[in-house]
């Protein structure tokens, strides 16, 4: 497309996307459901079938310590309540977090936390001996939310 055609094409000539489902959802209409790590709960907002990533609200109980886990893709988020830390690197309400792809860590949340997170690829959980305990990806999250009865707002085709 050249600049001239971009400037002279009327907006009405561009077909607009029609959504199958509403684009907006109040996350508070979804209940907190138990998540894969002890002391955590989720509200799944969407899944990305291509990257294996997903978007969720995550609630962490006070005193919860995640098992060691890694990120195949980066995770970005904003802490909405409380906070959590990795050793001496701590975040609290209002902080943005970016956990880089390939990061392996074990966060703790002494006072609990609620955060909004965009997970750009699967998560890998590890056992104490370093073996893989499990992988959480878009399909896992969608199946979990479907089983929990909280996936009606998500359109996903894994075929």
PDB file of C-alpha atoms in Angstrom:
ATOM      1  CA  UNK A   1       0.000   0.000   0.000  1.00  0.00           C
ATOM      2  CA  UNK A   2       1.482   3.372  -0.947  1.00  0.00           C
ATOM      3  CA  UNK A   3       1.084   6.617   0.959  1.00  0.00           C
ATOM      4  CA  UNK A   4      -1.294   8.105  -1.600  1.00  0.00           C
ATOM      5  CA  UNK A   5      -3.773   5.236  -1.374  1.00  0.00           C
ATOM      6  CA  UNK A   6      -3.521   5.257   2.406  1.00  0.00           C
ATOM      7  CA  UNK A   7      -4.429   8.941   2.503  1.00  0.00           C
ATOM      8  CA  UNK A   8      -7.296   8.739  -0.009  1.00  0.00           C
ATOM      9  CA  UNK A   9      -9.011   5.483   0.986  1.00  0.00           C
ATOM     10  CA  UNK A  10     -12.285   6.282   2.731  1.00  0.00           C
ATOM     11  CA  UNK A  11     -12.689   4.592   6.090  1.00  0.00           C
ATOM     12  CA  UNK A  12     -15.969   3.042   4.926  1.00  0.00           C
ATOM     13  CA  UNK A  13     -14.034   1.007   2.326  1.00  0.00           C
ATOM     14  CA  UNK A  14     -12.163  -0.873   5.051  1.00  0.00           C
ATOM     15  CA  UNK A  15     -14.083  -3.897   6.337  1.00  0.00           C
ATOM     16  CA  UNK A  16     -14.370  -3.761  10.106  1.00  0.00           C
ATOM     17  CA  UNK A  17     -14.023  -6.842  12.270  1.00  0.00           C
ATOM     18  CA  UNK A  18     -17.214  -8.247  13.720  1.00  0.00           C
ATOM     19  CA  UNK A  19     -16.587  -9.900  17.080  1.00  0.00           C
ATOM     20  CA  UNK A  20     -18.144 -13.276  17.915  1.00  0.00           C
ATOM     21  CA  UNK A  21     -18.329 -12.237  21.551  1.00  0.00           C
ATOM     22  CA  UNK A  22     -18.161  -8.905  23.370  1.00  0.00           C
ATOM     23  CA  UNK A  23     -14.698  -7.323  23.454  1.00  0.00           C
ATOM     24  CA  UNK A  24     -15.214  -6.110  27.024  1.00  0.00           C
ATOM     25  CA  UNK A  25     -15.551  -8.216  30.164  1.00  0.00           C
ATOM     26  CA  UNK A  26     -15.584  -7.171  33.793  1.00  0.00           C
ATOM     27  CA  UNK A  27     -13.180  -9.657  35.416  1.00  0.00           C
ATOM     28  CA  UNK A  28     -15.025  -9.343  38.718  1.00  0.00           C
ATOM     29  CA  UNK A  29     -17.915 -11.279  37.137  1.00  0.00           C
ATOM     30  CA  UNK A  30     -15.638 -14.346  37.168  1.00  0.00           C
ATOM     31  CA  UNK A  31     -15.021 -16.236  40.405  1.00  0.00           C
ATOM     32  CA  UNK A  32     -11.500 -16.916  41.642  1.00  0.00           C
ATOM     33  CA  UNK A  33     -10.665 -20.533  40.813  1.00  0.00           C
ATOM     34  CA  UNK A  34      -7.809 -22.620  42.291  1.00  0.00           C
ATOM     35  CA  UNK A  35      -4.739 -22.507  40.050  1.00  0.00           C
ATOM     36  CA  UNK A  36      -1.848 -24.929  39.493  1.00  0.00           C
ATOM     37  CA  UNK A  37       0.411 -23.675  42.286  1.00  0.00           C
ATOM     38  CA  UNK A  38      -0.666 -24.127  45.922  1.00  0.00           C
ATOM     39  CA  UNK A  39      -2.126 -20.941  47.390  1.00  0.00           C
ATOM     40  CA  UNK A  40      -2.923 -19.374  44.002  1.00  0.00           C
ATOM     41  CA  UNK A  41      -6.170 -18.592  42.197  1.00  0.00           C
ATOM     42  CA  UNK A  42      -6.910 -17.379  38.674  1.00  0.00           C
ATOM     43  CA  UNK A  43      -9.377 -15.557  36.463  1.00  0.00           C
ATOM     44  CA  UNK A  44      -8.549 -16.465  32.856  1.00  0.00           C
ATOM     45  CA  UNK A  45      -9.222 -13.633  30.431  1.00  0.00           C
ATOM     46  CA  UNK A  46      -7.939 -15.031  27.127  1.00  0.00           C
ATOM     47  CA  UNK A  47      -5.589 -17.535  25.498  1.00  0.00           C
ATOM     48  CA  UNK A  48      -3.217 -17.279  22.540  1.00  0.00           C
ATOM     49  CA  UNK A  49      -3.354 -20.589  20.660  1.00  0.00           C
ATOM     50  CA  UNK A  50      -0.351 -19.655  18.493  1.00  0.00           C
ATOM     51  CA  UNK A  51       2.162 -18.790  21.236  1.00  0.00           C
ATOM     52  CA  UNK A  52       0.726 -20.954  24.005  1.00  0.00           C
ATOM     53  CA  UNK A  53       0.407 -17.837  26.137  1.00  0.00           C
ATOM     54  CA  UNK A  54      -2.534 -16.569  28.134  1.00  0.00           C
ATOM     55  CA  UNK A  55      -3.829 -13.520  29.992  1.00  0.00           C
ATOM     56  CA  UNK A  56      -5.087 -13.790  33.544  1.00  0.00           C
ATOM     57  CA  UNK A  57      -5.600 -12.193  36.899  1.00  0.00           C
ATOM     58  CA  UNK A  58      -3.614 -14.063  39.533  1.00  0.00           C
ATOM     59  CA  UNK A  59      -4.366 -14.002  43.254  1.00  0.00           C
ATOM     60  CA  UNK A  60      -1.700 -15.298  45.632  1.00  0.00           C
ATOM     61  CA  UNK A  61      -2.524 -16.130  49.253  1.00  0.00           C
ATOM     62  CA  UNK A  62      -0.421 -14.574  52.034  1.00  0.00           C
ATOM     63  CA  UNK A  63       2.657 -16.682  52.712  1.00  0.00           C
ATOM     64  CA  UNK A  64       2.456 -18.545  49.415  1.00  0.00           C
ATOM     65  CA  UNK A  65       5.755 -19.578  47.869  1.00  0.00           C
ATOM     66  CA  UNK A  66       5.697 -20.720  44.273  1.00  0.00           C
ATOM     67  CA  UNK A  67       7.631 -23.841  43.376  1.00  0.00           C
ATOM     68  CA  UNK A  68      10.591 -23.268  41.055  1.00  0.00           C
ATOM     69  CA  UNK A  69       9.272 -22.524  37.588  1.00  0.00           C
ATOM     70  CA  UNK A  70      10.465 -21.142  34.283  1.00  0.00           C
ATOM     71  CA  UNK A  71       9.092 -18.993  31.510  1.00  0.00           C
ATOM     72  CA  UNK A  72       9.375 -20.050  27.878  1.00  0.00           C
ATOM     73  CA  UNK A  73       8.086 -16.600  26.932  1.00  0.00           C
ATOM     74  CA  UNK A  74       8.230 -13.371  28.909  1.00  0.00           C
ATOM     75  CA  UNK A  75       5.564 -12.502  31.472  1.00  0.00           C
ATOM     76  CA  UNK A  76       4.402  -8.924  31.902  1.00  0.00           C
ATOM     77  CA  UNK A  77       2.113  -7.726  34.625  1.00  0.00           C
ATOM     78  CA  UNK A  78       0.940  -5.075  37.032  1.00  0.00           C
ATOM     79  CA  UNK A  79       0.555  -5.679  40.758  1.00  0.00           C
ATOM     80  CA  UNK A  80      -2.931  -4.517  41.769  1.00  0.00           C
ATOM     81  CA  UNK A  81      -2.811  -5.433  45.480  1.00  0.00           C
ATOM     82  CA  UNK A  82      -0.101  -6.581  47.874  1.00  0.00           C
ATOM     83  CA  UNK A  83       3.220  -7.669  46.466  1.00  0.00           C
ATOM     84  CA  UNK A  84       5.791 -10.407  45.967  1.00  0.00           C
ATOM     85  CA  UNK A  85       9.535 -10.801  45.716  1.00  0.00           C
ATOM     86  CA  UNK A  86      12.503 -12.708  44.365  1.00  0.00           C
ATOM     87  CA  UNK A  87      15.180 -12.624  47.057  1.00  0.00           C
ATOM     88  CA  UNK A  88      15.937  -8.881  47.455  1.00  0.00           C
ATOM     89  CA  UNK A  89      13.952  -7.737  44.375  1.00  0.00           C
ATOM     90  CA  UNK A  90      10.445  -6.871  45.601  1.00  0.00           C
ATOM     91  CA  UNK A  91       7.393  -5.425  43.895  1.00  0.00           C
ATOM     92  CA  UNK A  92       4.277  -3.868  45.402  1.00  0.00           C
ATOM     93  CA  UNK A  93       0.946  -2.331  44.405  1.00  0.00           C
ATOM     94  CA  UNK A  94       1.208  -0.358  41.176  1.00  0.00           C
ATOM     95  CA  UNK A  95       4.507  -1.875  40.060  1.00  0.00           C
ATOM     96  CA  UNK A  96       4.980  -3.197  36.539  1.00  0.00           C
ATOM     97  CA  UNK A  97       6.878  -6.469  36.263  1.00  0.00           C
ATOM     98  CA  UNK A  98       8.615  -8.058  33.306  1.00  0.00           C
ATOM     99  CA  UNK A  99       9.924 -11.570  33.837  1.00  0.00           C
ATOM    100  CA  UNK A 100      12.145 -12.296  30.856  1.00  0.00           C
ATOM    101  CA  UNK A 101      11.804 -15.392  28.673  1.00  0.00           C
ATOM    102  CA  UNK A 102      13.968 -18.246  29.984  1.00  0.00           C
ATOM    103  CA  UNK A 103      13.797 -16.888  33.563  1.00  0.00           C
ATOM    104  CA  UNK A 104      13.702 -19.572  36.260  1.00  0.00           C
ATOM    105  CA  UNK A 105      12.782 -18.416  39.747  1.00  0.00           C
ATOM    106  CA  UNK A 106      10.784 -19.021  42.916  1.00  0.00           C
ATOM    107  CA  UNK A 107       8.809 -15.941  44.018  1.00  0.00           C
ATOM    108  CA  UNK A 108       7.333 -15.514  47.503  1.00  0.00           C
ATOM    109  CA  UNK A 109       4.400 -13.388  48.653  1.00  0.00           C
ATOM    110  CA  UNK A 110       4.446 -12.886  52.431  1.00  0.00           C
ATOM    111  CA  UNK A 111       1.365 -10.625  52.430  1.00  0.00           C
ATOM    112  CA  UNK A 112      -0.450 -11.948  49.367  1.00  0.00           C
ATOM    113  CA  UNK A 113      -0.905 -10.378  45.975  1.00  0.00           C
ATOM    114  CA  UNK A 114      -3.320  -9.761  43.124  1.00  0.00           C
ATOM    115  CA  UNK A 115      -1.850  -9.073  39.701  1.00  0.00           C
ATOM    116  CA  UNK A 116      -2.853  -8.806  36.076  1.00  0.00           C
ATOM    117  CA  UNK A 117      -0.471 -10.789  33.864  1.00  0.00           C
ATOM    118  CA  UNK A 118       0.124 -11.415  30.186  1.00  0.00           C
ATOM    119  CA  UNK A 119       2.020 -14.679  29.787  1.00  0.00           C
ATOM    120  CA  UNK A 120       3.731 -14.718  26.376  1.00  0.00           C
ATOM    121  CA  UNK A 121       4.390 -18.469  26.314  1.00  0.00           C
ATOM    122  CA  UNK A 122       4.111 -21.633  28.390  1.00  0.00           C
ATOM    123  CA  UNK A 123       5.285 -21.956  31.992  1.00  0.00           C
ATOM    124  CA  UNK A 124       7.390 -24.919  33.120  1.00  0.00           C
ATOM    125  CA  UNK A 125       7.149 -26.188  36.700  1.00  0.00           C
ATOM    126  CA  UNK A 126      10.093 -28.064  38.190  1.00  0.00           C
ATOM    127  CA  UNK A 127      10.395 -30.720  40.871  1.00  0.00           C
ATOM    128  CA  UNK A 128      13.026 -30.325  43.599  1.00  0.00           C
ATOM    129  CA  UNK A 129      15.361 -32.666  41.679  1.00  0.00           C
ATOM    130  CA  UNK A 130      15.187 -30.429  38.578  1.00  0.00           C
ATOM    131  CA  UNK A 131      12.910 -32.664  36.531  1.00  0.00           C
ATOM    132  CA  UNK A 132       9.863 -31.159  34.866  1.00  0.00           C
ATOM    133  CA  UNK A 133       6.746 -31.388  37.026  1.00  0.00           C
ATOM    134  CA  UNK A 134       4.412 -29.945  34.402  1.00  0.00           C
ATOM    135  CA  UNK A 135       3.828 -27.402  31.670  1.00  0.00           C
ATOM    136  CA  UNK A 136       1.054 -24.806  31.708  1.00  0.00           C
ATOM    137  CA  UNK A 137       0.137 -23.328  28.337  1.00  0.00           C
ATOM    138  CA  UNK A 138      -2.890 -21.814  26.603  1.00  0.00           C
ATOM    139  CA  UNK A 139      -4.511 -25.211  26.057  1.00  0.00           C
ATOM    140  CA  UNK A 140      -3.975 -26.243  29.682  1.00  0.00           C
ATOM    141  CA  UNK A 141      -5.485 -22.972  30.885  1.00  0.00           C
ATOM    142  CA  UNK A 142      -8.439 -23.171  28.503  1.00  0.00           C
ATOM    143  CA  UNK A 143      -9.183 -26.769  29.513  1.00  0.00           C
ATOM    144  CA  UNK A 144      -8.882 -25.847  33.194  1.00  0.00           C
ATOM    145  CA  UNK A 145     -11.206 -22.863  32.813  1.00  0.00           C
ATOM    146  CA  UNK A 146     -13.683 -24.948  30.799  1.00  0.00           C
ATOM    147  CA  UNK A 147     -13.710 -27.646  33.499  1.00  0.00           C
ATOM    148  CA  UNK A 148     -14.202 -24.907  36.117  1.00  0.00           C
ATOM    149  CA  UNK A 149     -17.109 -23.437  34.109  1.00  0.00           C
ATOM    150  CA  UNK A 150     -15.398 -20.066  33.612  1.00  0.00           C
ATOM    151  CA  UNK A 151     -14.407 -20.109  29.919  1.00  0.00           C
ATOM    152  CA  UNK A 152     -17.619 -19.080  28.139  1.00  0.00           C
ATOM    153  CA  UNK A 153     -16.125 -15.685  27.219  1.00  0.00           C
ATOM    154  CA  UNK A 154     -13.078 -17.222  25.485  1.00  0.00           C
ATOM    155  CA  UNK A 155     -12.944 -18.204  21.811  1.00  0.00           C
ATOM    156  CA  UNK A 156     -10.206 -20.763  21.206  1.00  0.00           C
ATOM    157  CA  UNK A 157      -9.614 -23.287  18.447  1.00  0.00           C
ATOM    158  CA  UNK A 158      -6.758 -25.690  19.177  1.00  0.00           C
ATOM    159  CA  UNK A 159      -7.249 -27.736  16.005  1.00  0.00           C
TER     160      UNK A 159
END
